[in-house]
mmCIF file with all atom_site columns, N, CA and C in Angstrom:
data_model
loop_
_atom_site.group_PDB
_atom_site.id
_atom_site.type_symbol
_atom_site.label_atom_id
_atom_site.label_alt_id
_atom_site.label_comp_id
_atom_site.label_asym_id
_atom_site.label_entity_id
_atom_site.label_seq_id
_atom_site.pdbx_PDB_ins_code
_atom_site.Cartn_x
_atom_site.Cartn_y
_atom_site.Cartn_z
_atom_site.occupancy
_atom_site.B_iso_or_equiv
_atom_site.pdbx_formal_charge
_atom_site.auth_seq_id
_atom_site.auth_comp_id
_atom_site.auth_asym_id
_atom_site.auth_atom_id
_atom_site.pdbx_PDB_model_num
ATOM 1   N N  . UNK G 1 1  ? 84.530  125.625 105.161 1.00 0.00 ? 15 UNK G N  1
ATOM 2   C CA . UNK G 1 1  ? 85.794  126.243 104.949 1.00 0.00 ? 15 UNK G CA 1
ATOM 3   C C  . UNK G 1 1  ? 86.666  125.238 104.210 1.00 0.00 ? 15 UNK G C  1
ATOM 4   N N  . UNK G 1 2  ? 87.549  125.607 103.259 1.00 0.00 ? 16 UNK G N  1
ATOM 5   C CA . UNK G 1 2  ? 88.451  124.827 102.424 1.00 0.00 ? 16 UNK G CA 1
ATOM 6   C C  . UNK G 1 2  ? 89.718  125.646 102.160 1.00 0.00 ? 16 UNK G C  1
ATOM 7   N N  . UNK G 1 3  ? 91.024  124.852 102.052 1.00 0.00 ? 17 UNK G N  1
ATOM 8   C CA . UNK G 1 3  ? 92.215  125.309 101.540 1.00 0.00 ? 17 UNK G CA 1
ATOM 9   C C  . UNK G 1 3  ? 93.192  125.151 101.197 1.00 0.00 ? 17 UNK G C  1
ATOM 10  N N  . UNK G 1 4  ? 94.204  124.969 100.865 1.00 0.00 ? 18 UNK G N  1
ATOM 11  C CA . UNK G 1 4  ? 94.908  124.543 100.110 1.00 0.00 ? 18 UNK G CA 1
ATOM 12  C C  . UNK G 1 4  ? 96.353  125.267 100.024 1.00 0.00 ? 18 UNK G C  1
ATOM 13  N N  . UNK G 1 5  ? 96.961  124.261 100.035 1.00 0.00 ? 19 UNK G N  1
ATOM 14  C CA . UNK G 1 5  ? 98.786  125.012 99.969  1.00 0.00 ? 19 UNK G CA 1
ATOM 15  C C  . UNK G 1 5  ? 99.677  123.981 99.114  1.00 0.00 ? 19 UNK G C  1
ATOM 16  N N  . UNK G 1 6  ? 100.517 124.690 98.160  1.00 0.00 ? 20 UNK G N  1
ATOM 17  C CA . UNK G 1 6  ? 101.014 123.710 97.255  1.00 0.00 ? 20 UNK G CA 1
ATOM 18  C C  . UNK G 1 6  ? 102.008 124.573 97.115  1.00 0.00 ? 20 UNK G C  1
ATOM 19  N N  . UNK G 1 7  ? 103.800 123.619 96.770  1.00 0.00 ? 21 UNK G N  1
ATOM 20  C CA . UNK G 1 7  ? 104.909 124.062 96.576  1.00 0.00 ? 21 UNK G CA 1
ATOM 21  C C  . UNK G 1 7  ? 105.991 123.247 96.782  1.00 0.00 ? 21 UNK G C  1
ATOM 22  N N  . UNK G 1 8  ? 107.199 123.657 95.994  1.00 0.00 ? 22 UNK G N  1
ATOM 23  C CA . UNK G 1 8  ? 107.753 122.834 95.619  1.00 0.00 ? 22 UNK G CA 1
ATOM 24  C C  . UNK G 1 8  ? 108.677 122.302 96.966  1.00 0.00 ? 22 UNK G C  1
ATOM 25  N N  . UNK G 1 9  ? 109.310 120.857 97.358  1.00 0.00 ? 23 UNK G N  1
ATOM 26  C CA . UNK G 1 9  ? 110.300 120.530 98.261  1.00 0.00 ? 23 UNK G CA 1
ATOM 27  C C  . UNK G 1 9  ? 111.549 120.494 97.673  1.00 0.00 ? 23 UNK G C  1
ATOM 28  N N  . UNK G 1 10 ? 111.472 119.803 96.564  1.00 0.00 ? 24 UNK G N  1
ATOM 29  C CA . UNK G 1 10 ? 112.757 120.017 95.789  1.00 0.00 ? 24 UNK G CA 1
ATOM 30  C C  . UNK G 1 10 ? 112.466 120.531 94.534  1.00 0.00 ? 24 UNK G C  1
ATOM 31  N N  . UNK G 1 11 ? 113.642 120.026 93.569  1.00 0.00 ? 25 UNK G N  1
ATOM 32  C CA . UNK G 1 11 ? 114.023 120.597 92.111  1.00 0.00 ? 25 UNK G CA 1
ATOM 33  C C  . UNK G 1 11 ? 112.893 119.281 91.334  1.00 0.00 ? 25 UNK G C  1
ATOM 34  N N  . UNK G 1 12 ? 112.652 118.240 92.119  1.00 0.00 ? 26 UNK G N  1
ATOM 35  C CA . UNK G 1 12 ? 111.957 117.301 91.363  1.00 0.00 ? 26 UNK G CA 1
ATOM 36  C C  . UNK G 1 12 ? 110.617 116.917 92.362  1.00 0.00 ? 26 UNK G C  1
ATOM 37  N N  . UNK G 1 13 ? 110.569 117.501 92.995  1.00 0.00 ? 27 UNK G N  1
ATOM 38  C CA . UNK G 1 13 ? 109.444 116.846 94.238  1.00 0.00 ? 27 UNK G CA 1
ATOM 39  C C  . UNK G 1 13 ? 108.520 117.804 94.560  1.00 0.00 ? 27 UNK G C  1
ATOM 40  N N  . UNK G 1 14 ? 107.364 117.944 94.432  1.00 0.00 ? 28 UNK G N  1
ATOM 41  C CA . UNK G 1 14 ? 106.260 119.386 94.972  1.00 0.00 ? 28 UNK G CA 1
ATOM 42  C C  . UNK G 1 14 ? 104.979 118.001 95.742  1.00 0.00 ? 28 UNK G C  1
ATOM 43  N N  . UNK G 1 15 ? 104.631 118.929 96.564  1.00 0.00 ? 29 UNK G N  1
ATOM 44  C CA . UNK G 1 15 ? 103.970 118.646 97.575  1.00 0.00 ? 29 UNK G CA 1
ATOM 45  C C  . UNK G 1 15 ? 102.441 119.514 97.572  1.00 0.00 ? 29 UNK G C  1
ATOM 46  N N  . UNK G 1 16 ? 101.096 119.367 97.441  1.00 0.00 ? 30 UNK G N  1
ATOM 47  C CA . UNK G 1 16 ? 99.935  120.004 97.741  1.00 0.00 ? 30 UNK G CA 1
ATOM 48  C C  . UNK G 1 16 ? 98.898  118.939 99.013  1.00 0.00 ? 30 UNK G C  1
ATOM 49  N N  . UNK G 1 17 ? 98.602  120.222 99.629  1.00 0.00 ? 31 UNK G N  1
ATOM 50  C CA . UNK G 1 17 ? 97.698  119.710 100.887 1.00 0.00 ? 31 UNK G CA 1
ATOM 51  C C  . UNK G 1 17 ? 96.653  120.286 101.167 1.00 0.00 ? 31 UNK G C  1
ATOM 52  N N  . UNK G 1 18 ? 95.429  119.531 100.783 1.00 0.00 ? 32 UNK G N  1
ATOM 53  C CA . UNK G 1 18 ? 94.050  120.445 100.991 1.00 0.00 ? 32 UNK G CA 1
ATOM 54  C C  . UNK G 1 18 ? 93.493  120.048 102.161 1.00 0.00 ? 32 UNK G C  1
ATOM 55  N N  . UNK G 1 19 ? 92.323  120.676 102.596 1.00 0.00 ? 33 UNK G N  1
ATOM 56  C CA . UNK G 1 19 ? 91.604  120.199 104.115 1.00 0.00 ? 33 UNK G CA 1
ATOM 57  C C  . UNK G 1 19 ? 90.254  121.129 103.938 1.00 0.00 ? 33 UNK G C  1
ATOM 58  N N  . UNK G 1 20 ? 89.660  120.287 104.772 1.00 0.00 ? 34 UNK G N  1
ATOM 59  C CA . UNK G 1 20 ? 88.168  120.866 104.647 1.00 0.00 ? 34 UNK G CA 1
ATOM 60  C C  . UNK G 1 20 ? 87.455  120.957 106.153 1.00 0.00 ? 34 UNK G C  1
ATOM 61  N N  . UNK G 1 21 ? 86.288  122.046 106.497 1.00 0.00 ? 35 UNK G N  1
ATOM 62  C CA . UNK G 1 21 ? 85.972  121.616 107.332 1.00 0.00 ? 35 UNK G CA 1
ATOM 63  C C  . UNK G 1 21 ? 84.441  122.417 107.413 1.00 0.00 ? 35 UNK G C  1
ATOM 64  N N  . UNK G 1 22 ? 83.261  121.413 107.489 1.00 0.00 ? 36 UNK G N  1
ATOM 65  C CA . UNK G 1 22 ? 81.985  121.942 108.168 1.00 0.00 ? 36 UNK G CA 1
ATOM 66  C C  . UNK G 1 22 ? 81.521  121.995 108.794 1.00 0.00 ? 36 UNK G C  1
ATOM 67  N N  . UNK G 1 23 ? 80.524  122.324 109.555 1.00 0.00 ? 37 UNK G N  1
ATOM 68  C CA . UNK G 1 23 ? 79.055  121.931 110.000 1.00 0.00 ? 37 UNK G CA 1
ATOM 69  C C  . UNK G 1 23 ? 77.805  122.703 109.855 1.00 0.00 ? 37 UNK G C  1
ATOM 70  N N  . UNK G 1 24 ? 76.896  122.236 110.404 1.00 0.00 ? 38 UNK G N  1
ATOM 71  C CA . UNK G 1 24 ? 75.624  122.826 110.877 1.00 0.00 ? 38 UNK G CA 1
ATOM 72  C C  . UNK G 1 24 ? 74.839  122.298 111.670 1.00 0.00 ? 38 UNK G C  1
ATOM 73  N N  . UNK G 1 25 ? 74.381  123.058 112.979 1.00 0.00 ? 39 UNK G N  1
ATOM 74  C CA . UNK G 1 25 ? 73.903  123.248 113.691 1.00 0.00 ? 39 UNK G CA 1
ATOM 75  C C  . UNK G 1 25 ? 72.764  121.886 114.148 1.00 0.00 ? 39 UNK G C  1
ATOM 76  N N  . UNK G 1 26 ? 71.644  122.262 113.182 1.00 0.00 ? 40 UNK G N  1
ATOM 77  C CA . UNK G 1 26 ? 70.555  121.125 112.988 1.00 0.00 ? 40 UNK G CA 1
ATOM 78  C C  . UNK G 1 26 ? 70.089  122.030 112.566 1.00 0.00 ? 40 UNK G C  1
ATOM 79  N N  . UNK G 1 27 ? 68.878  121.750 111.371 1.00 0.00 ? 41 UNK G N  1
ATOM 80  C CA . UNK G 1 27 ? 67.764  122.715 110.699 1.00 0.00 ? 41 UNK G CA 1
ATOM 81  C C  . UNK G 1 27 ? 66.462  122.426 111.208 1.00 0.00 ? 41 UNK G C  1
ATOM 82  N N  . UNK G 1 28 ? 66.394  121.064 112.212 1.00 0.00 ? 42 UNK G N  1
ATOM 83  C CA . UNK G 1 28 ? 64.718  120.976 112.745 1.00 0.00 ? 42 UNK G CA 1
ATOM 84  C C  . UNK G 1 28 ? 64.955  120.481 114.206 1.00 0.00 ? 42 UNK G C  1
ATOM 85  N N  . UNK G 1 29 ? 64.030  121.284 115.280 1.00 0.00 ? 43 UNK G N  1
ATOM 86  C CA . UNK G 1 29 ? 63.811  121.477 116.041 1.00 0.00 ? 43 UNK G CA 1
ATOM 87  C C  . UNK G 1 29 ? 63.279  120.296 116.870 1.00 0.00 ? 43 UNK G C  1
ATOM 88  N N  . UNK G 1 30 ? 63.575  119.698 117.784 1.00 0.00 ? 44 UNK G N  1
ATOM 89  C CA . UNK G 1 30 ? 63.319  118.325 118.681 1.00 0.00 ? 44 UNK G CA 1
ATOM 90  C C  . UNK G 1 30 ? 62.704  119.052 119.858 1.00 0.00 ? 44 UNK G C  1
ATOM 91  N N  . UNK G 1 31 ? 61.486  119.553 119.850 1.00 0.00 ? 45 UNK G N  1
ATOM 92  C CA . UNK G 1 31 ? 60.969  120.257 120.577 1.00 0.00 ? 45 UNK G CA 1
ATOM 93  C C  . UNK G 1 31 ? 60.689  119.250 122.501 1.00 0.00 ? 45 UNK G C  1
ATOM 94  N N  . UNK G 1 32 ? 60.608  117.643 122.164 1.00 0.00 ? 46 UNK G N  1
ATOM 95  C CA . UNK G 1 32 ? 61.012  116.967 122.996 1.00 0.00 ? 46 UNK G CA 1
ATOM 96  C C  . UNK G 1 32 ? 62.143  116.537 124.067 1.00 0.00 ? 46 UNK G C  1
ATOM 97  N N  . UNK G 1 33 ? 62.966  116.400 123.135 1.00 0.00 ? 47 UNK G N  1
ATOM 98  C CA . UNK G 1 33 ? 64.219  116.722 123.613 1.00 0.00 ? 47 UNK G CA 1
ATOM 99  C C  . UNK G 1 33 ? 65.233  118.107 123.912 1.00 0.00 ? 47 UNK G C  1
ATOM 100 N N  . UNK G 1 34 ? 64.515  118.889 123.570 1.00 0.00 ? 48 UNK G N  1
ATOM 101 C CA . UNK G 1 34 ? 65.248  119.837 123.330 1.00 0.00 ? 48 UNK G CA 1
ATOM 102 C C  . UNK G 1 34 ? 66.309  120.024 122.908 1.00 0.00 ? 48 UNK G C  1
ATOM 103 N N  . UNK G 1 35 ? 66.537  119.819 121.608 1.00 0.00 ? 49 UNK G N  1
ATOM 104 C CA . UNK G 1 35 ? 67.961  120.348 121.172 1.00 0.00 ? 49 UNK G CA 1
ATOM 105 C C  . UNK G 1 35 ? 67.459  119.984 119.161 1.00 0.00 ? 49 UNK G C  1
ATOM 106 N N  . UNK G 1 36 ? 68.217  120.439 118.718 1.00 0.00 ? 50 UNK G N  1
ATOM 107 C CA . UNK G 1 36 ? 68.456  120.528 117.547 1.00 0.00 ? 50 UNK G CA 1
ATOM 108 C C  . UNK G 1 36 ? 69.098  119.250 116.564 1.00 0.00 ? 50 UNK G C  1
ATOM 109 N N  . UNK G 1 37 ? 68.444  118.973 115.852 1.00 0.00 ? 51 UNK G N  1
ATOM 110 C CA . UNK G 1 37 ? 68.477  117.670 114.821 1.00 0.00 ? 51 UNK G CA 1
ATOM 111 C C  . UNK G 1 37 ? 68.862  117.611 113.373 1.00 0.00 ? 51 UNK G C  1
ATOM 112 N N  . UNK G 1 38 ? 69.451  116.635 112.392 1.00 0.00 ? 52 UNK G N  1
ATOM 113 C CA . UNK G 1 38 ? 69.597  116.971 111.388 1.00 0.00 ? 52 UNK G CA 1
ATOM 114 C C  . UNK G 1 38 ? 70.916  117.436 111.273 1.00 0.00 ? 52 UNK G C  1
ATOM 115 N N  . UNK G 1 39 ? 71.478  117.752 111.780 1.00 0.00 ? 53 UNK G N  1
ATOM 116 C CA . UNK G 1 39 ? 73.046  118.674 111.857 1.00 0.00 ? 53 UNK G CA 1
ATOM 117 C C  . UNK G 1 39 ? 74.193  117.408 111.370 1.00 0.00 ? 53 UNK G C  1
ATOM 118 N N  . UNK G 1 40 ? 75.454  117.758 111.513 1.00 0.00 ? 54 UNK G N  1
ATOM 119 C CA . UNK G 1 40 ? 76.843  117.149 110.980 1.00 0.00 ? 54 UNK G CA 1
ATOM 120 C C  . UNK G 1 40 ? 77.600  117.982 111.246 1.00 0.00 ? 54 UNK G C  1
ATOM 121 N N  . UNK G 1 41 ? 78.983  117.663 111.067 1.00 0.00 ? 55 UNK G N  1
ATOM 122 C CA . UNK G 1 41 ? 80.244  118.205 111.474 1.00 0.00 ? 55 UNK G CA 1
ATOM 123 C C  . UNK G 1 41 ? 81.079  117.190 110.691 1.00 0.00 ? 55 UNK G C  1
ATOM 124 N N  . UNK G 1 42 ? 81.992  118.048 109.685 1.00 0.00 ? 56 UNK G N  1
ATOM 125 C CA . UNK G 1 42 ? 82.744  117.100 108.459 1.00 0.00 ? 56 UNK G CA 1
ATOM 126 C C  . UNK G 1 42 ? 84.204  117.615 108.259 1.00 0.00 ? 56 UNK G C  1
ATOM 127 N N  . UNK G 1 43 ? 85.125  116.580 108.687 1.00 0.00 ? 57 UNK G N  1
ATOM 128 C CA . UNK G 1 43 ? 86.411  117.704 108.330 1.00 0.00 ? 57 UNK G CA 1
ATOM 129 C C  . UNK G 1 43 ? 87.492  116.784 107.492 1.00 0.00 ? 57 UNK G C  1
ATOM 130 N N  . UNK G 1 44 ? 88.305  117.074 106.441 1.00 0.00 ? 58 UNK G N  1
ATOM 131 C CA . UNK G 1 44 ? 88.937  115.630 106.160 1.00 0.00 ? 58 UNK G CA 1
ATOM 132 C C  . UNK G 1 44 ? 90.711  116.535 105.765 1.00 0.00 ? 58 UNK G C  1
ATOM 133 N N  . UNK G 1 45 ? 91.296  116.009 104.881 1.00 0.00 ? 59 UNK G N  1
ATOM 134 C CA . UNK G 1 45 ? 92.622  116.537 104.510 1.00 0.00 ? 59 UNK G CA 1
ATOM 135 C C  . UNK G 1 45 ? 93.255  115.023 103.926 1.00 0.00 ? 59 UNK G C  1
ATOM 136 N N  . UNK G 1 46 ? 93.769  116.127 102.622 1.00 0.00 ? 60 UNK G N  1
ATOM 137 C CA . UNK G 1 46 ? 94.284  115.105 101.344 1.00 0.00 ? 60 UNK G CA 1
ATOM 138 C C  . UNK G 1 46 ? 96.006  115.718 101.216 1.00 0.00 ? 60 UNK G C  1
ATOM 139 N N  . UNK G 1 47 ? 96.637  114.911 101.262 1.00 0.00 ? 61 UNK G N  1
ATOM 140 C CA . UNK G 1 47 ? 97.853  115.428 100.525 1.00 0.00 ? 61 UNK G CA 1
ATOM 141 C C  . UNK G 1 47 ? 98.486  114.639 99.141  1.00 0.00 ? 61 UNK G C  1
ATOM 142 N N  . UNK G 1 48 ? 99.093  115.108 98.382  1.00 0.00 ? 62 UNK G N  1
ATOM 143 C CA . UNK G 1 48 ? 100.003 114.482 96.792  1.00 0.00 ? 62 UNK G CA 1
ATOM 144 C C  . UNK G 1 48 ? 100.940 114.812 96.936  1.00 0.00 ? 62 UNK G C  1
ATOM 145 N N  . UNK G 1 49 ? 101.898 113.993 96.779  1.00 0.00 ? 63 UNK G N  1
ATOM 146 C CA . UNK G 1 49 ? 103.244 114.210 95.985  1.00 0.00 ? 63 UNK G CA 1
ATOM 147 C C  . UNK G 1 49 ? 102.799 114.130 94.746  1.00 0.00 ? 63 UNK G C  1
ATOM 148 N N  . UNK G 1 50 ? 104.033 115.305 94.029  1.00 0.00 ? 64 UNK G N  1
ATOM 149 C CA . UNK G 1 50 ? 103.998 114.925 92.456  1.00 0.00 ? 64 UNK G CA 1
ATOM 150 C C  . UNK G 1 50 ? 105.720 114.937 92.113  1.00 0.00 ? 64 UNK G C  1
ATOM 151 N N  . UNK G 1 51 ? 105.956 113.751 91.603  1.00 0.00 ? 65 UNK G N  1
ATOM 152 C CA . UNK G 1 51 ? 107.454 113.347 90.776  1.00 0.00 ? 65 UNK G CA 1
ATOM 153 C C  . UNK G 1 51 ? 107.843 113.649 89.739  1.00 0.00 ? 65 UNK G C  1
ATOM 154 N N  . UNK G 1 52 ? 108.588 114.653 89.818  1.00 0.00 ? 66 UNK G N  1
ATOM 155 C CA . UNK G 1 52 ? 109.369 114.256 87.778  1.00 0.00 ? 66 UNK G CA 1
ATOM 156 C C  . UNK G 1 52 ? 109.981 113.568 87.463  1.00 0.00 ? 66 UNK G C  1
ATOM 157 N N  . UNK G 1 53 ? 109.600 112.589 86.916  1.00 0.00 ? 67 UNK G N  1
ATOM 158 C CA . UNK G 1 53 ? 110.510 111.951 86.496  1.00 0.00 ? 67 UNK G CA 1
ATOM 159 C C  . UNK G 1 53 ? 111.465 112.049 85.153  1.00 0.00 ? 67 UNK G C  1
ATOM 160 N N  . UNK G 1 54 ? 112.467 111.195 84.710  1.00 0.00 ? 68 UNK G N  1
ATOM 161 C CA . UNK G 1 54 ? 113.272 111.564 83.539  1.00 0.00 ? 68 UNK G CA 1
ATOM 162 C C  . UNK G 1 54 ? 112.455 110.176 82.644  1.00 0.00 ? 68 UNK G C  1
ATOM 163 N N  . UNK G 1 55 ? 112.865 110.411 81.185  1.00 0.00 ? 69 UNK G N  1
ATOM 164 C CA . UNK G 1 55 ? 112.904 109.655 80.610  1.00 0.00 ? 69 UNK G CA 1
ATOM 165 C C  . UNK G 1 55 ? 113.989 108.125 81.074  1.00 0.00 ? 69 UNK G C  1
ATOM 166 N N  . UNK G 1 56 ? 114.910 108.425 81.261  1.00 0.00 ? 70 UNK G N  1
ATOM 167 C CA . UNK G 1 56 ? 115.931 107.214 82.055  1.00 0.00 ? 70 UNK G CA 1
ATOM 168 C C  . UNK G 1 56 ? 114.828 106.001 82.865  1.00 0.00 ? 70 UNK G C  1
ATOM 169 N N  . UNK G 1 57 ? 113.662 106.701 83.841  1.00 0.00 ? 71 UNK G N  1
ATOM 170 C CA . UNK G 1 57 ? 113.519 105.955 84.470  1.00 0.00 ? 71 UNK G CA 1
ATOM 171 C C  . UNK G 1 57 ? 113.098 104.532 83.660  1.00 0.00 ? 71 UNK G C  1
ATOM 172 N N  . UNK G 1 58 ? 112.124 104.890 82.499  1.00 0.00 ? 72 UNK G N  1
ATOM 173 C CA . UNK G 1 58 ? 111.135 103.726 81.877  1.00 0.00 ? 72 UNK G CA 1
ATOM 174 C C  . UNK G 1 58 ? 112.204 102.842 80.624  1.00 0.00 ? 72 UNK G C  1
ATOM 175 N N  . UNK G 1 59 ? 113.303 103.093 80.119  1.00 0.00 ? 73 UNK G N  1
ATOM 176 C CA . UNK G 1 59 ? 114.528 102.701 79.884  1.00 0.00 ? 73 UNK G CA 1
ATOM 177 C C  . UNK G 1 59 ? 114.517 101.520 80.296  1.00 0.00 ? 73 UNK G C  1
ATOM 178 N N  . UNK G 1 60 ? 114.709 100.131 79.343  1.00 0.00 ? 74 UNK G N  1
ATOM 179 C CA . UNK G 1 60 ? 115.132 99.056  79.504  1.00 0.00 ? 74 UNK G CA 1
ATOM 180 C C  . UNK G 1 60 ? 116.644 98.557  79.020  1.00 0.00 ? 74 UNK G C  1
#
């Protein structure tokens, strides 16, 4: 699963935030142990600011 939300905070400031999340089970069988092998579980989340800036700022 993945998603994502992006929008502005101000007149110069926007904000996006993604996140993710998997797993699976196991695909091979530990007939010893009984239980299921091979598997994972993965979840993370990124956020950006983005700035406008003016020309003024780089101005010496």
């Amino acid at each position: 699963m993945r998603g994502m939300v992006s929008g502005p905070l101000t007149d110069k400031i926007a904000l996006r935030v993604n996140g993710f999340y998997g797993e699976l089970d196991g695909i091979v069988r530990n007939v010893t142990q009984d239980r299921d092998v091979d598997g994972y579980e993965r979840y993370g989340a990124r956020a950006m600011l983005d700035f406008k800036v003016t020309d003024r700022l780089f101005t010496s």
